[in-house]
Short mmCIF file of C-alpha atoms in Angstrom, two decimals:
data_model
loop_
_atom_site.label_atom_id
_atom_site.label_comp_id
_atom_site.label_asym_id
_atom_site.label_seq_id
_atom_site.Cartn_x
_atom_site.Cartn_y
_atom_site.Cartn_z
CA UNK A 1 -103.08 -244.94 185.68
CA UNK A 2 -99.55 -244.07 184.92
CA UNK A 3 -98.92 -247.44 183.37
CA UNK A 4 -101.92 -247.00 181.10
CA UNK A 5 -100.90 -243.52 180.01
CA UNK A 6 -97.38 -244.77 179.31
CA UNK A 7 -98.71 -247.69 177.26
CA UNK A 8 -101.12 -245.52 175.23
CA UNK A 9 -98.28 -242.96 174.65
CA UNK A 10 -96.04 -245.65 173.33
CA UNK A 11 -98.76 -246.87 170.86
CA UNK A 12 -99.67 -243.37 169.77
CA UNK A 13 -96.00 -242.28 169.31
CA UNK A 14 -94.72 -245.67 168.22
CA UNK A 15 -92.09 -245.25 170.88
CA UNK A 16 -90.62 -248.44 172.41
CA UNK A 17 -88.89 -246.45 175.11
CA UNK A 18 -91.39 -243.83 176.30
CA UNK A 19 -88.64 -242.12 178.23
CA UNK A 20 -86.31 -241.61 175.30
CA UNK A 21 -86.00 -237.83 175.26
CA UNK A 22 -84.17 -235.18 173.27
CA UNK A 23 -84.33 -231.48 173.89
CA UNK A 24 -85.95 -231.65 177.34
CA UNK A 25 -84.67 -232.07 180.92
CA UNK A 26 -84.43 -235.39 182.70
CA UNK A 27 -87.18 -234.43 185.13
CA UNK A 28 -89.53 -233.49 182.20
CA UNK A 29 -88.66 -236.78 180.47
CA UNK A 30 -90.28 -238.85 183.29
CA UNK A 31 -93.58 -237.03 182.69
CA UNK A 32 -93.73 -237.24 178.88
CA UNK A 33 -96.35 -239.98 178.52
CA UNK A 34 -98.93 -238.22 180.70
CA UNK A 35 -98.12 -234.77 179.33
CA UNK A 36 -98.32 -236.00 175.70
CA UNK A 37 -101.91 -237.24 176.29
CA UNK A 38 -102.94 -234.07 178.21
CA UNK A 39 -101.66 -231.77 175.48
CA UNK A 40 -103.33 -233.97 172.81
CA UNK A 41 -106.66 -233.73 174.63
CA UNK A 42 -106.27 -230.03 174.99
CA UNK A 43 -105.56 -229.62 171.36
CA UNK A 44 -108.40 -231.81 170.29
CA UNK A 45 -110.83 -229.84 172.58
CA UNK A 46 -109.65 -226.54 171.15
CA UNK A 47 -109.98 -227.78 167.54
CA UNK A 48 -113.52 -229.05 168.27
CA UNK A 49 -114.41 -225.69 169.82
CA UNK A 50 -113.04 -223.85 166.78
CA UNK A 51 -115.23 -226.03 164.52
CA UNK A 52 -118.37 -225.21 166.52
CA UNK A 53 -117.65 -221.46 166.58
CA UNK A 54 -115.81 -221.11 163.19
CA UNK A 55 -115.44 -217.53 161.90
CA UNK A 56 -115.60 -218.92 158.42
CA UNK A 57 -118.86 -220.84 158.72
CA UNK A 58 -120.86 -220.64 162.11
CA UNK A 59 -120.45 -216.81 162.96
CA UNK A 60 -121.22 -215.76 159.33
CA UNK A 61 -124.34 -217.87 159.42
CA UNK A 62 -125.23 -216.39 162.76
CA UNK A 63 -124.93 -212.77 161.54
CA UNK A 64 -126.76 -213.59 158.27
CA UNK A 65 -129.55 -215.29 160.03
CA UNK A 66 -129.94 -212.39 162.60
CA UNK A 67 -129.99 -209.86 159.81
CA UNK A 68 -126.70 -208.17 160.58
CA UNK A 69 -125.10 -206.05 157.81
CA UNK A 70 -122.54 -207.87 155.57
CA UNK A 71 -119.93 -205.37 156.68
CA UNK A 72 -119.56 -207.35 159.97
CA UNK A 73 -119.23 -210.62 158.27
CA UNK A 74 -116.20 -209.19 156.34
CA UNK A 75 -114.48 -208.33 159.55
CA UNK A 76 -114.65 -211.86 161.09
CA UNK A 77 -111.68 -213.65 159.53
CA UNK A 78 -109.23 -210.68 159.71
CA UNK A 79 -109.99 -210.01 163.33
CA UNK A 80 -109.90 -213.70 164.16
CA UNK A 81 -106.51 -214.34 162.62
CA UNK A 82 -104.54 -211.08 162.97
CA UNK A 83 -106.05 -210.15 166.38
CA UNK A 84 -104.37 -213.22 167.89
CA UNK A 85 -100.93 -212.58 166.45
CA UNK A 86 -100.19 -208.80 166.61
CA UNK A 87 -100.12 -208.39 170.44
CA UNK A 88 -97.83 -211.35 170.99
CA UNK A 89 -94.65 -209.32 171.01
CA UNK A 90 -95.89 -207.52 174.14
CA UNK A 91 -97.56 -210.62 175.61
CA UNK A 92 -94.36 -212.70 175.11
CA UNK A 93 -92.38 -210.17 177.25
CA UNK A 94 -94.83 -210.69 180.05
CA UNK A 95 -95.07 -214.52 179.84
CA UNK A 96 -91.32 -214.91 179.76
CA UNK A 97 -91.11 -213.56 183.26
CA UNK A 98 -92.66 -216.67 184.73
CA UNK A 99 -90.89 -220.00 185.20
CA UNK A 100 -94.13 -222.01 184.63
CA UNK A 101 -96.36 -220.79 181.90
CA UNK A 102 -99.14 -223.31 181.43
CA UNK A 103 -101.35 -220.94 183.51
CA UNK A 104 -101.44 -218.50 180.68
CA UNK A 105 -102.93 -221.15 178.34
CA UNK A 106 -105.46 -221.81 180.94
CA UNK A 107 -106.42 -218.20 181.28
CA UNK A 108 -106.55 -217.81 177.52
CA UNK A 109 -108.81 -220.81 177.07
CA UNK A 110 -111.16 -219.70 179.82
CA UNK A 111 -111.31 -216.25 178.27
CA UNK A 112 -112.04 -217.77 174.79
CA UNK A 113 -114.84 -219.97 176.32
CA UNK A 114 -116.32 -216.94 178.17
CA UNK A 115 -116.18 -214.80 174.89
CA UNK A 116 -118.07 -217.50 172.97
CA UNK A 117 -120.53 -218.01 175.81
CA UNK A 118 -121.33 -214.24 175.71
CA UNK A 119 -121.81 -214.54 171.97
CA UNK A 120 -124.41 -217.26 172.62
CA UNK A 121 -126.24 -215.05 175.05
CA UNK A 122 -126.00 -212.02 172.67
CA UNK A 123 -127.42 -214.15 169.88
CA UNK A 124 -130.40 -215.01 172.04
CA UNK A 125 -131.03 -211.29 172.96
CA UNK A 126 -129.94 -209.17 169.99
CA UNK A 127 -130.12 -208.95 166.25
CA UNK A 128 -129.18 -206.69 163.27
CA UNK A 129 -126.31 -204.18 163.72
CA UNK A 130 -126.43 -204.51 167.46
CA UNK A 131 -125.52 -208.19 167.29
CA UNK A 132 -122.91 -207.42 164.67
CA UNK A 133 -121.08 -204.86 166.93
CA UNK A 134 -121.31 -207.20 169.93
CA UNK A 135 -119.94 -210.16 168.11
CA UNK A 136 -117.15 -208.02 166.71
CA UNK A 137 -116.16 -206.74 170.11
CA UNK A 138 -116.27 -210.22 171.64
CA UNK A 139 -114.22 -211.63 168.79
CA UNK A 140 -111.43 -209.00 169.51
CA UNK A 141 -111.43 -210.34 173.12
CA UNK A 142 -111.44 -213.92 171.79
CA UNK A 143 -108.43 -213.30 169.44
CA UNK A 144 -106.36 -211.57 172.13
CA UNK A 145 -106.97 -214.61 174.45
CA UNK A 146 -105.94 -216.88 171.60
CA UNK A 147 -102.66 -215.10 171.25
CA UNK A 148 -101.96 -215.74 174.91
CA UNK A 149 -102.62 -219.44 174.29
CA UNK A 150 -100.35 -219.53 171.28
CA UNK A 151 -97.36 -218.23 173.16
CA UNK A 152 -97.88 -220.48 176.18
CA UNK A 153 -98.70 -223.66 174.22
CA UNK A 154 -95.52 -223.66 172.17
CA UNK A 155 -93.32 -222.94 175.04
CA UNK A 156 -94.88 -225.67 177.23
CA UNK A 157 -94.72 -228.04 174.31
CA UNK A 158 -90.95 -227.32 174.01
CA UNK A 159 -90.47 -227.97 177.70
CA UNK A 160 -92.47 -231.13 178.05
CA UNK A 161 -92.39 -233.07 174.77
CA UNK A 162 -89.22 -234.43 173.11
CA UNK A 163 -88.03 -233.04 169.75
CA UNK A 164 -88.72 -236.21 167.84
CA UNK A 165 -92.47 -236.37 169.15
CA UNK A 166 -93.58 -232.72 168.65
CA UNK A 167 -94.51 -233.08 164.97
CA UNK A 168 -96.20 -236.44 165.76
CA UNK A 169 -98.35 -234.75 168.40
CA UNK A 170 -99.45 -232.01 166.13
CA UNK A 171 -100.16 -234.50 163.28
CA UNK A 172 -102.27 -236.69 165.62
CA UNK A 173 -104.22 -233.72 166.76
CA UNK A 174 -104.70 -232.54 163.10
CA UNK A 175 -105.85 -235.94 161.88
CA UNK A 176 -108.36 -236.50 164.73
CA UNK A 177 -109.67 -232.99 164.43
CA UNK A 178 -110.28 -233.73 160.73
CA UNK A 179 -112.78 -236.32 161.87
CA UNK A 180 -114.42 -233.93 164.21
CA UNK A 181 -114.66 -231.32 161.40
CA UNK A 182 -116.36 -233.93 159.21
CA UNK A 183 -118.90 -234.68 161.95
CA UNK A 184 -119.60 -231.00 162.51
CA UNK A 185 -119.95 -230.14 158.76
CA UNK A 186 -122.27 -233.21 158.36
CA UNK A 187 -124.49 -231.64 161.03
CA UNK A 188 -124.50 -228.36 159.11
CA UNK A 189 -125.51 -230.22 155.93
CA UNK A 190 -128.27 -231.87 157.83
CA UNK A 191 -129.60 -228.43 159.14
CA UNK A 192 -129.21 -226.30 156.06
CA UNK A 193 -132.24 -224.22 157.29
CA UNK A 194 -129.98 -223.03 160.14
CA UNK A 195 -131.81 -221.36 162.98
CA UNK A 196 -130.44 -219.05 165.64
CA UNK A 197 -131.26 -221.68 168.31
CA UNK A 198 -129.13 -224.24 166.48
CA UNK A 199 -126.23 -221.86 166.31
CA UNK A 200 -126.59 -220.90 169.95
CA UNK A 201 -126.27 -224.58 170.89
CA UNK A 202 -123.10 -224.90 168.85
CA UNK A 203 -121.57 -221.90 170.67
CA UNK A 204 -122.47 -223.23 173.99
CA UNK A 205 -120.85 -226.57 173.18
CA UNK A 206 -117.78 -224.71 171.96
CA UNK A 207 -117.62 -222.85 175.21
CA UNK A 208 -117.61 -226.07 177.22
CA UNK A 209 -114.86 -227.38 174.88
CA UNK A 210 -112.55 -224.51 175.84
CA UNK A 211 -113.29 -225.28 179.49
CA UNK A 212 -112.17 -228.82 178.86
CA UNK A 213 -108.98 -227.68 177.13
CA UNK A 214 -108.21 -225.41 180.12
CA UNK A 215 -108.65 -228.30 182.62
CA UNK A 216 -106.52 -230.73 180.55
CA UNK A 217 -103.77 -228.26 179.86
CA UNK A 218 -103.78 -227.03 183.54
CA UNK A 219 -103.11 -230.68 184.63
CA UNK A 220 -99.83 -230.81 182.79
CA UNK A 221 -96.79 -231.38 184.95
CA UNK A 222 -94.58 -228.48 184.02
CA UNK A 223 -91.17 -227.86 185.76
CA UNK A 224 -89.67 -224.42 186.23
CA UNK A 225 -87.97 -222.90 183.22
CA UNK A 226 -85.72 -220.09 182.43
CA UNK A 227 -86.59 -216.41 183.31
CA UNK A 228 -83.24 -214.82 182.63
CA UNK A 229 -83.59 -211.24 181.53
CA UNK A 230 -87.12 -210.83 182.66
CA UNK A 231 -88.05 -207.21 182.38
CA UNK A 232 -90.93 -204.81 181.69
CA UNK A 233 -93.13 -206.32 178.90
CA UNK A 234 -92.92 -203.30 176.66
CA UNK A 235 -89.15 -203.06 177.01
CA UNK A 236 -88.76 -206.73 176.17
CA UNK A 237 -91.02 -206.31 173.32
CA UNK A 238 -88.92 -203.49 171.81
CA UNK A 239 -85.62 -205.33 172.57
CA UNK A 240 -86.89 -208.61 170.92
CA UNK A 241 -87.53 -206.92 167.59
CA UNK A 242 -83.74 -206.83 167.40
CA UNK A 243 -83.91 -210.55 166.82
CA UNK A 244 -84.95 -209.97 163.34
CA UNK A 245 -81.72 -207.98 162.70
CA UNK A 246 -79.26 -210.02 164.76
CA UNK A 247 -80.54 -213.58 164.18
CA UNK A 248 -80.03 -214.49 160.44
CA UNK A 249 -81.80 -217.89 160.74
CA UNK A 250 -84.74 -216.40 162.49
CA UNK A 251 -84.97 -213.74 159.99
CA UNK A 252 -85.07 -216.21 157.15
CA UNK A 253 -87.73 -218.30 159.01
CA UNK A 254 -90.05 -215.22 159.47
CA UNK A 255 -89.58 -214.27 155.79
CA UNK A 256 -90.26 -217.79 154.54
CA UNK A 257 -93.46 -218.05 156.73
CA UNK A 258 -94.65 -214.74 155.52
CA UNK A 259 -94.17 -215.66 151.84
CA UNK A 260 -96.04 -218.96 152.46
CA UNK A 261 -99.19 -217.12 153.72
CA UNK A 262 -100.76 -217.56 150.38
CA UNK A 263 -101.50 -221.24 151.29
CA UNK A 264 -103.97 -220.00 153.72
CA UNK A 265 -105.22 -216.83 152.07
CA UNK A 266 -105.92 -218.48 148.78
CA UNK A 267 -108.62 -220.78 150.07
CA UNK A 268 -111.52 -218.15 150.05
CA UNK A 269 -110.53 -217.15 146.48
CA UNK A 270 -110.83 -220.76 145.24
CA UNK A 271 -114.29 -220.98 146.86
CA UNK A 272 -115.19 -217.60 145.29
CA UNK A 273 -114.25 -218.93 141.85
CA UNK A 274 -116.41 -222.00 142.40
CA UNK A 275 -119.41 -220.14 143.79
CA UNK A 276 -121.09 -219.44 140.45
CA UNK A 277 -121.10 -223.24 139.77
CA UNK A 278 -122.57 -224.39 143.02
CA UNK A 279 -125.14 -223.72 145.76
CA UNK A 280 -125.12 -223.92 149.52
CA UNK A 281 -124.57 -227.73 149.44
CA UNK A 282 -121.50 -227.19 147.18
CA UNK A 283 -120.09 -224.52 149.42
CA UNK A 284 -120.22 -226.78 152.42
CA UNK A 285 -118.42 -229.41 150.44
CA UNK A 286 -115.34 -227.23 150.79
CA UNK A 287 -115.73 -227.26 154.57
CA UNK A 288 -115.87 -231.08 154.42
CA UNK A 289 -112.70 -231.15 152.33
CA UNK A 290 -111.00 -229.09 154.92
CA UNK A 291 -111.65 -231.72 157.58
CA UNK A 292 -110.75 -234.53 155.12
CA UNK A 293 -107.47 -232.98 154.39
CA UNK A 294 -106.59 -232.63 157.96
CA UNK A 295 -107.71 -236.21 158.66
CA UNK A 296 -105.61 -237.85 155.87
CA UNK A 297 -102.57 -235.64 155.94
CA UNK A 298 -102.13 -234.36 159.51
CA UNK A 299 -100.19 -237.41 160.79
CA UNK A 300 -98.23 -237.74 157.65
CA UNK A 301 -96.94 -234.13 157.80
CA UNK A 302 -96.28 -234.53 161.55
CA UNK A 303 -94.11 -237.54 161.09
CA UNK A 304 -92.18 -235.95 158.22
CA UNK A 305 -91.72 -232.87 160.29
CA UNK A 306 -90.15 -234.88 163.05
CA UNK A 307 -87.65 -236.26 160.51
CA UNK A 308 -86.94 -232.74 158.93
CA UNK A 309 -89.27 -229.72 159.45
CA UNK A 310 -87.01 -227.91 156.91
CA UNK A 311 -87.84 -230.41 154.23
CA UNK A 312 -91.59 -230.05 155.00
CA UNK A 313 -91.31 -226.24 154.52
CA UNK A 314 -89.58 -226.59 151.19
CA UNK A 315 -91.85 -229.39 149.92
CA UNK A 316 -95.08 -227.46 150.64
CA UNK A 317 -93.53 -224.31 149.10
CA UNK A 318 -92.81 -226.25 145.95
CA UNK A 319 -96.33 -227.89 145.90
CA UNK A 320 -97.89 -224.44 146.42
CA UNK A 321 -96.18 -223.16 143.32
CA UNK A 322 -97.67 -225.99 141.27
CA UNK A 323 -101.25 -225.62 142.63
CA UNK A 324 -101.29 -221.86 142.11
CA UNK A 325 -99.90 -221.96 138.55
CA UNK A 326 -102.41 -224.73 137.58
CA UNK A 327 -105.28 -222.77 139.09
CA UNK A 328 -104.37 -219.50 137.39
CA UNK A 329 -103.97 -221.39 133.97
CA UNK A 330 -107.27 -223.19 134.47
CA UNK A 331 -109.25 -220.06 135.38
CA UNK A 332 -107.71 -217.93 132.56
CA UNK A 333 -107.86 -220.45 129.76
CA UNK A 334 -109.98 -223.51 130.29
CA UNK A 335 -112.77 -222.76 132.65
CA UNK A 336 -115.13 -221.16 130.12
CA UNK A 337 -115.04 -224.21 127.87
CA UNK A 338 -116.14 -226.67 130.49
CA UNK A 339 -119.42 -227.46 132.17
CA UNK A 340 -120.28 -226.12 135.60
CA UNK A 341 -120.05 -229.58 137.16
CA UNK A 342 -116.63 -230.14 135.75
CA UNK A 343 -115.43 -226.69 136.87
CA UNK A 344 -116.81 -227.30 140.43
CA UNK A 345 -114.91 -230.73 140.59
CA UNK A 346 -111.73 -229.11 139.48
CA UNK A 347 -111.96 -226.38 142.13
CA UNK A 348 -112.88 -228.92 144.76
CA UNK A 349 -109.76 -230.89 143.95
CA UNK A 350 -107.67 -227.79 143.95
CA UNK A 351 -109.05 -226.78 147.32
CA UNK A 352 -108.47 -230.24 148.71
CA UNK A 353 -104.85 -230.12 147.65
CA UNK A 354 -104.42 -226.63 148.92
CA UNK A 355 -105.92 -227.68 152.31
CA UNK A 356 -103.43 -230.62 152.46
CA UNK A 357 -100.49 -228.24 151.59
CA UNK A 358 -101.58 -225.71 154.14
CA UNK A 359 -101.64 -228.37 156.86
CA UNK A 360 -98.09 -229.17 155.95
CA UNK A 361 -97.10 -225.50 156.09
CA UNK A 362 -98.55 -225.06 159.57
CA UNK A 363 -96.95 -228.28 161.02
CA UNK A 364 -93.67 -227.62 159.25
CA UNK A 365 -93.14 -224.16 160.44
CA UNK A 366 -94.51 -224.84 163.91
CA UNK A 367 -92.21 -227.76 164.43
CA UNK A 368 -89.25 -225.79 162.97
CA UNK A 369 -89.84 -222.90 165.31
CA UNK A 370 -90.26 -224.94 168.44
CA UNK A 371 -87.17 -226.97 167.61
CA UNK A 372 -85.03 -223.97 166.76
CA UNK A 373 -84.56 -222.60 170.22
CA UNK A 374 -84.75 -223.42 173.92
CA UNK A 375 -86.04 -221.61 177.07
CA UNK A 376 -86.92 -217.92 176.86
CA UNK A 377 -85.50 -217.70 173.35
CA UNK A 378 -88.35 -219.93 172.22
CA UNK A 379 -90.86 -217.70 173.74
CA UNK A 380 -89.25 -214.61 172.10
CA UNK A 381 -89.22 -216.30 168.78
CA UNK A 382 -92.90 -217.19 168.96
CA UNK A 383 -94.02 -213.77 170.10
CA UNK A 384 -91.97 -211.79 167.58
CA UNK A 385 -92.77 -214.06 164.59
CA UNK A 386 -96.46 -214.06 165.36
CA UNK A 387 -96.62 -210.31 165.84
CA UNK A 388 -94.82 -209.63 162.57
CA UNK A 389 -96.92 -212.19 160.68
CA UNK A 390 -100.11 -210.74 162.14
CA UNK A 391 -99.24 -207.33 160.74
CA UNK A 392 -98.13 -208.79 157.38
CA UNK A 393 -101.20 -210.93 157.21
CA UNK A 394 -103.43 -207.84 157.18
CA UNK A 395 -101.28 -206.16 154.57
CA UNK A 396 -101.04 -209.23 152.39
CA UNK A 397 -104.75 -209.90 152.76
CA UNK A 398 -105.64 -206.34 151.66
CA UNK A 399 -103.15 -206.45 148.74
CA UNK A 400 -104.49 -209.77 147.52
CA UNK A 401 -108.16 -208.48 147.87
CA UNK A 402 -107.45 -205.41 145.85
CA UNK A 403 -105.70 -207.46 143.17
CA UNK A 404 -108.65 -209.96 143.12
CA UNK A 405 -111.15 -207.11 142.59
CA UNK A 406 -109.05 -206.23 139.47
CA UNK A 407 -108.20 -209.78 138.16
CA UNK A 408 -108.66 -213.24 139.87
CA UNK A 409 -105.86 -214.75 137.69
CA UNK A 410 -103.46 -212.11 138.80
CA UNK A 411 -103.94 -212.93 142.53
CA UNK A 412 -103.18 -216.60 141.92
CA UNK A 413 -100.07 -215.60 140.04
CA UNK A 414 -99.10 -213.49 143.02
CA UNK A 415 -99.49 -216.42 145.32
CA UNK A 416 -97.39 -218.57 143.03
CA UNK A 417 -94.56 -216.03 142.83
CA UNK A 418 -94.66 -215.69 146.63
CA UNK A 419 -94.35 -219.39 147.09
CA UNK A 420 -91.44 -219.55 144.72
CA UNK A 421 -89.77 -216.69 146.77
CA UNK A 422 -90.39 -218.75 149.99
CA UNK A 423 -88.86 -221.87 148.31
CA UNK A 424 -85.75 -220.03 147.27
CA UNK A 425 -85.30 -218.36 150.66
CA UNK A 426 -86.14 -221.56 152.48
CA UNK A 427 -83.06 -223.20 150.89
CA UNK A 428 -81.01 -221.00 153.32
CA UNK A 429 -82.70 -222.50 156.37
CA UNK A 430 -80.50 -224.86 158.48
CA UNK A 431 -81.66 -228.13 159.71
CA UNK A 432 -82.72 -228.08 163.38
#
């Protein structure tokens, strides 16, 4: 079994010497092949679970089918994204007190699976506003659990996988998950008359996928790590905020990450611009393009991030500027003169490019953050940056929403200016 896992690892990572390590201990180096595959399986299971319980597709369809007010649908994405980030400053202070931290990922995955299972049970018993409130509360629990997984996964990744293989692992996971997303979306296209029963089945499958992720991650061989300075979680959280003031490179990183949030926030606006020119089938094409973008670009970005995650950050910032400027000019000057079919094709292409860029943004900044520090400092970096980004994400989301109500071109220009600021500040980032 060990020989098989080593051989498979060598093929997946293109590594002639599977024990060649950089940035991890000698003991951890011996376990890299097996741990690489276990983390890959956990990531794939999680991404499959995300596809079957998507807050952008599946849960909105569930609420709409059950007759829940649109107010609850509007809450789904903000709760899903920000709820998993904002508590991480406090959670990070707790996690760093333990020498081995994979158990926090296991707990988080089991809680996510339980939350989605309860959503499935609720969907079978409730409807209307009652279901809306229940899904909202369960999504809060889901997001908090996801935050726990985020901290633990990056820390364990940094302890068990060499520096030159972390981006490749994320890229493989993203590319393979793209195939999964295509399959899931194909199912949605085949069942456009979505019923409650069909959605319940999807949620149940998602719940089992999180169970598989917990089992796979729990089998990782993790050696004891640093716990220096372990303290009360709240005290550690307050102290860690000082990192933004004292650590210049970390402050630059957080600022660049915040300024690049447009690559993720802009997607719904592109879909919104295309909506008058399409129907349900056209909208689902955007979801298919998301999976296609992950499939074709994930491994590319992962390999490039292993060579220079700083370059990936700068490149995606530059590409974001171009996409947003073109989108704003197209919407303001050319859209009205073209047929609906042509306009839809242009927005589909823009969405695909944006999805590819966003995949690069995510892999670039994740790899940079994991490579930037060791031990407890990595845990502190993850918890502080995610908490700050969670707060800023809500603020940026509200600001862009208000501007979009006034003028859609203006919000695209805002994203372009933000990306330009990210590129300029990103030049100050050091290679890691």
